[in-house]
Coordinates of C-alpha atoms in Angstrom, one line a residue:
Chain A
E1 CA 0.0 0.0 0.0
A2 CA 1.4 3.4 -1.0
G3 CA 1.8 5.8 1.8
V4 CA 0.8 9.5 2.1
A5 CA 2.7 11.5 -0.5
Q6 CA 3.7 15.1 0.1
S7 CA 5.5 17.6 -2.1
P8 CA 7.8 19.5 -2.1
R9 CA 10.0 18.0 0.6
Y10 CA 11.7 21.3 1.2
K11 CA 10.9 24.9 0.5
I12 CA 12.7 28.1 1.3
I13 CA 11.0 31.5 0.8
E14 CA 11.3 35.0 2.1
K15 CA 8.7 36.5 4.5
R16 CA 5.6 37.9 2.9
Q17 CA 5.9 35.5 0.0
S18 CA 3.3 32.8 -0.7
V19 CA 3.8 29.0 -0.7
A20 CA 1.7 25.9 -1.3
F21 CA 2.0 22.3 -0.2
W22 CA 0.4 19.3 -1.8
C23 CA -0.8 16.1 -0.3
N24 CA -2.0 12.8 -1.8
P25 CA -3.6 10.6 0.9
I26 CA -3.7 6.8 1.0
S27 CA -6.2 5.5 -1.5
G28 CA -9.6 5.1 0.1
H29 CA -8.9 7.3 3.1
A30 CA -11.8 9.8 3.4
T31 CA -10.3 11.8 6.3
L32 CA -7.3 14.0 5.7
Y33 CA -5.4 16.2 8.2
W34 CA -2.8 18.9 7.9
Y35 CA -0.5 19.4 10.9
Q36 CA 2.2 22.0 11.7
Q37 CA 5.2 20.7 13.6
I38 CA 7.5 23.4 14.9
L39 CA 11.1 22.2 15.7
G40 CA 11.2 20.5 19.1
Q41 CA 7.4 20.3 19.4
G42 CA 4.6 17.8 18.7
P43 CA 2.4 18.1 15.6
K44 CA -0.5 20.6 16.0
L45 CA -3.6 20.1 13.9
L46 CA -4.4 22.9 11.5
I47 CA -7.3 21.5 9.6
Q48 CA -9.2 18.2 9.1
F49 CA -11.3 17.2 6.1
Q50 CA -13.9 14.5 5.7
N51 CA -14.0 13.9 2.0
N52 CA -14.1 17.5 0.7
G53 CA -15.8 19.0 3.7
V54 CA -14.0 20.8 6.6
V55 CA -14.5 19.0 10.0
D56 CA -12.2 21.2 12.1
D57 CA -10.3 24.3 11.2
S58 CA -10.3 25.9 14.7
Q59 CA -6.5 26.2 14.8
L60 CA -5.9 27.4 11.3
P61 CA -4.8 31.0 11.1
K62 CA -7.4 31.9 8.5
D63 CA -5.9 35.4 7.8
R64 CA -3.0 33.8 6.1
F65 CA -3.6 30.0 5.8
S66 CA -6.0 28.3 3.5
A67 CA -6.6 24.7 2.5
E68 CA -8.8 22.9 0.1
R69 CA -9.7 19.3 -1.0
L70 CA -11.8 19.9 -4.0
K71 CA -12.4 16.4 -5.2
G72 CA -12.2 14.6 -1.8
V73 CA -8.7 13.2 -2.6
D74 CA -5.7 15.4 -3.0
S75 CA -5.3 18.5 -0.8
T76 CA -3.3 21.7 -0.9
L77 CA -2.3 24.0 2.0
K78 CA -1.4 27.6 1.2
I79 CA 0.3 30.3 3.2
Q80 CA 0.0 33.9 2.0
P81 CA 1.8 36.0 3.2
A82 CA 4.3 33.9 5.1
K83 CA 5.7 35.0 8.5
L84 CA 9.0 34.0 10.1
E85 CA 7.0 32.0 12.7
D86 CA 5.6 29.8 10.0
S87 CA 8.9 28.0 9.7
A88 CA 8.0 24.4 10.5
V89 CA 7.4 21.0 9.0
Y90 CA 3.9 20.7 7.5
L91 CA 2.6 17.2 7.8
C92 CA -0.3 15.6 6.0
A93 CA -2.0 12.5 7.4
S94 CA -4.9 10.4 6.3
S95 CA -7.2 7.8 7.9
L96 CA -10.2 5.7 7.2
T97 CA -13.5 7.0 8.6
G98 CA -14.6 5.7 12.0
P99 CA -13.6 5.8 15.7
N100 CA -10.0 5.2 16.6
Q101 CA -8.8 4.7 13.0
P102 CA -5.0 5.2 13.0
Q103 CA -3.7 8.3 11.2
H104 CA -0.9 7.6 8.6
F105 CA 1.5 10.5 8.2
G106 CA 3.5 11.6 5.2
D107 CA 7.1 12.7 5.6
G108 CA 6.2 16.4 5.5
T109 CA 7.4 19.6 3.8
R110 CA 10.1 21.5 5.7
L111 CA 9.4 25.2 5.3
S112 CA 12.1 27.8 6.0
I113 CA 11.2 31.5 6.0
L114 CA 14.1 33.9 5.5
Chain B
Q1 CA -7.5 20.9 29.2
Q2 CA -6.6 20.0 25.7
Q3 CA -2.9 19.5 26.6
V4 CA -1.0 16.3 26.9
K5 CA 2.2 16.7 29.0
Q6 CA 5.1 14.5 28.2
S7 CA 8.3 13.8 30.1
P8 CA 11.3 13.6 29.9
Q9 CA 12.2 15.9 27.0
S10 CA 15.3 13.7 26.3
L11 CA 16.4 10.3 27.5
I12 CA 19.6 8.3 27.2
V13 CA 19.5 4.6 27.8
Q14 CA 22.1 1.9 27.5
K15 CA 21.6 -0.9 25.0
G16 CA 19.5 -3.6 26.6
G17 CA 18.0 -1.3 29.2
I18 CA 14.4 -0.2 29.7
S19 CA 13.3 3.1 28.3
I20 CA 10.3 4.8 30.1
I21 CA 8.4 7.8 28.8
N22 CA 5.5 9.3 30.7
C23 CA 2.4 11.3 29.7
A24 CA -0.3 13.0 31.7
Y25 CA -3.6 14.6 30.6
E26 CA -6.6 16.4 32.1
N27 CA -9.4 16.1 29.6
T28 CA -11.6 13.1 30.6
A29 CA -13.1 13.1 27.1
F30 CA -9.9 11.6 25.7
D31 CA -10.7 8.0 24.8
Y32 CA -7.8 6.7 22.7
F33 CA -4.1 7.0 23.5
P34 CA -1.6 6.3 20.7
W35 CA 2.2 6.5 20.8
Y36 CA 4.0 7.6 17.7
Q37 CA 7.7 7.1 16.7
Q38 CA 9.4 9.7 14.5
F39 CA 12.8 9.4 12.8
P40 CA 14.6 12.5 11.5
G41 CA 13.2 13.6 8.2
K42 CA 10.2 11.2 8.5
G43 CA 6.6 11.6 9.5
P44 CA 5.4 10.1 12.8
A45 CA 4.5 6.4 12.6
L46 CA 2.0 4.7 14.9
L47 CA 3.8 2.4 17.3
I48 CA 1.1 1.2 19.7
A49 CA -2.2 2.5 21.1
I50 CA -4.5 1.8 24.1
R51 CA -8.0 2.6 25.1
P52 CA -8.8 3.6 28.7
D53 CA -10.7 0.4 29.6
V54 CA -7.4 -1.5 29.5
S55 CA -4.6 -1.0 32.0
E56 CA -1.8 -2.4 29.9
K57 CA -1.1 -3.4 26.3
K58 CA 2.0 -5.1 25.1
E59 CA 3.3 -5.5 21.5
G60 CA 6.7 -7.1 21.3
R61 CA 9.2 -5.0 23.3
F62 CA 6.7 -2.1 23.6
T63 CA 4.2 -1.8 26.5
I64 CA 1.8 0.9 27.3
S65 CA 0.7 1.2 31.0
F66 CA -2.5 3.2 31.6
N67 CA -3.7 4.6 34.9
K68 CA -7.1 6.1 34.4
S69 CA -7.6 7.4 37.9
A70 CA -4.3 9.3 37.8
K71 CA -4.8 10.3 34.1
Q72 CA -1.4 9.1 33.2
F73 CA 0.0 6.7 30.7
S74 CA 3.5 5.6 29.9
L75 CA 5.5 3.8 27.2
H76 CA 8.0 1.1 28.2
I77 CA 10.6 -0.1 25.7
M78 CA 12.2 -3.3 26.9
D79 CA 15.7 -4.4 25.8
S80 CA 16.2 -1.1 24.1
Q81 CA 18.2 -1.2 20.9
P82 CA 20.2 1.5 19.0
G83 CA 17.6 1.3 16.3
D84 CA 15.0 2.5 18.8
S85 CA 16.8 5.9 18.9
A86 CA 14.1 8.3 17.7
T87 CA 11.6 10.9 19.0
Y88 CA 8.5 9.5 20.6
F89 CA 5.2 11.3 20.9
C90 CA 2.3 10.4 23.1
A91 CA -1.1 11.6 21.9
A92 CA -4.7 11.6 23.1
R93 CA -7.9 11.7 21.1
A94 CA -11.2 13.3 21.8
G95 CA -13.8 13.0 19.1
Q96 CA -11.8 13.1 15.9
K97 CA -9.1 15.4 17.2
L98 CA -5.6 14.1 18.2
V99 CA -3.6 16.1 20.6
F100 CA 0.2 15.4 20.8
G101 CA 2.6 15.7 23.6
Q102 CA 5.9 17.7 23.2
G103 CA 8.0 14.6 22.4
T104 CA 10.9 12.7 23.9
R105 CA 14.1 12.4 22.1
L106 CA 15.4 8.9 23.0
T107 CA 19.0 7.9 22.4
I108 CA 20.1 4.3 22.9
N109 CA 23.9 4.0 23.5
P110 CA 25.5 0.8 22.1

């Protein structure tokens, strides 16, 4: 079974620029998550999708972050404009629907803001 | 209330020893407690998980101990090996939301 695919692996941009990350979940996984992992901390949920609908975006900084999952499969996360504090690894995860289904993580995109 | 507190931040254990990582929570709505292992440059991978109606779960060298009354749970790695060197995260789930601890960087000395 192919895992969660993310691209790019690394991205370096200057503050106030925009950036986008892409995620392809495991086939058949209806639930998709985006996490932010700052160096030395645990992942923090940014947004959760069930198919193409948003389940939880309470911790997404909506003034600069946006995410979509138009066809209920692939997803993109965008930051515009980026701030220095956005430097982090952005992880995508997916799971089957249902209680206690394990989340499977991709290897993330490491974002550095100069 | 949504926090999961994890300790220690870092841990060094000799090969063959027992590694112990502890986590505590406050929110009684948490009903599922997984542990994740993360290697540098990789995403977290599910290691083992427990539900609060069970006090202990063992899978190979990995054991979760769960104390519901104290709202604490711990990961024990028996016969620790250099290949176990990684960062370990405890987590807790309420509804569909997973809350992670701060992580423990484990180093196993050969």
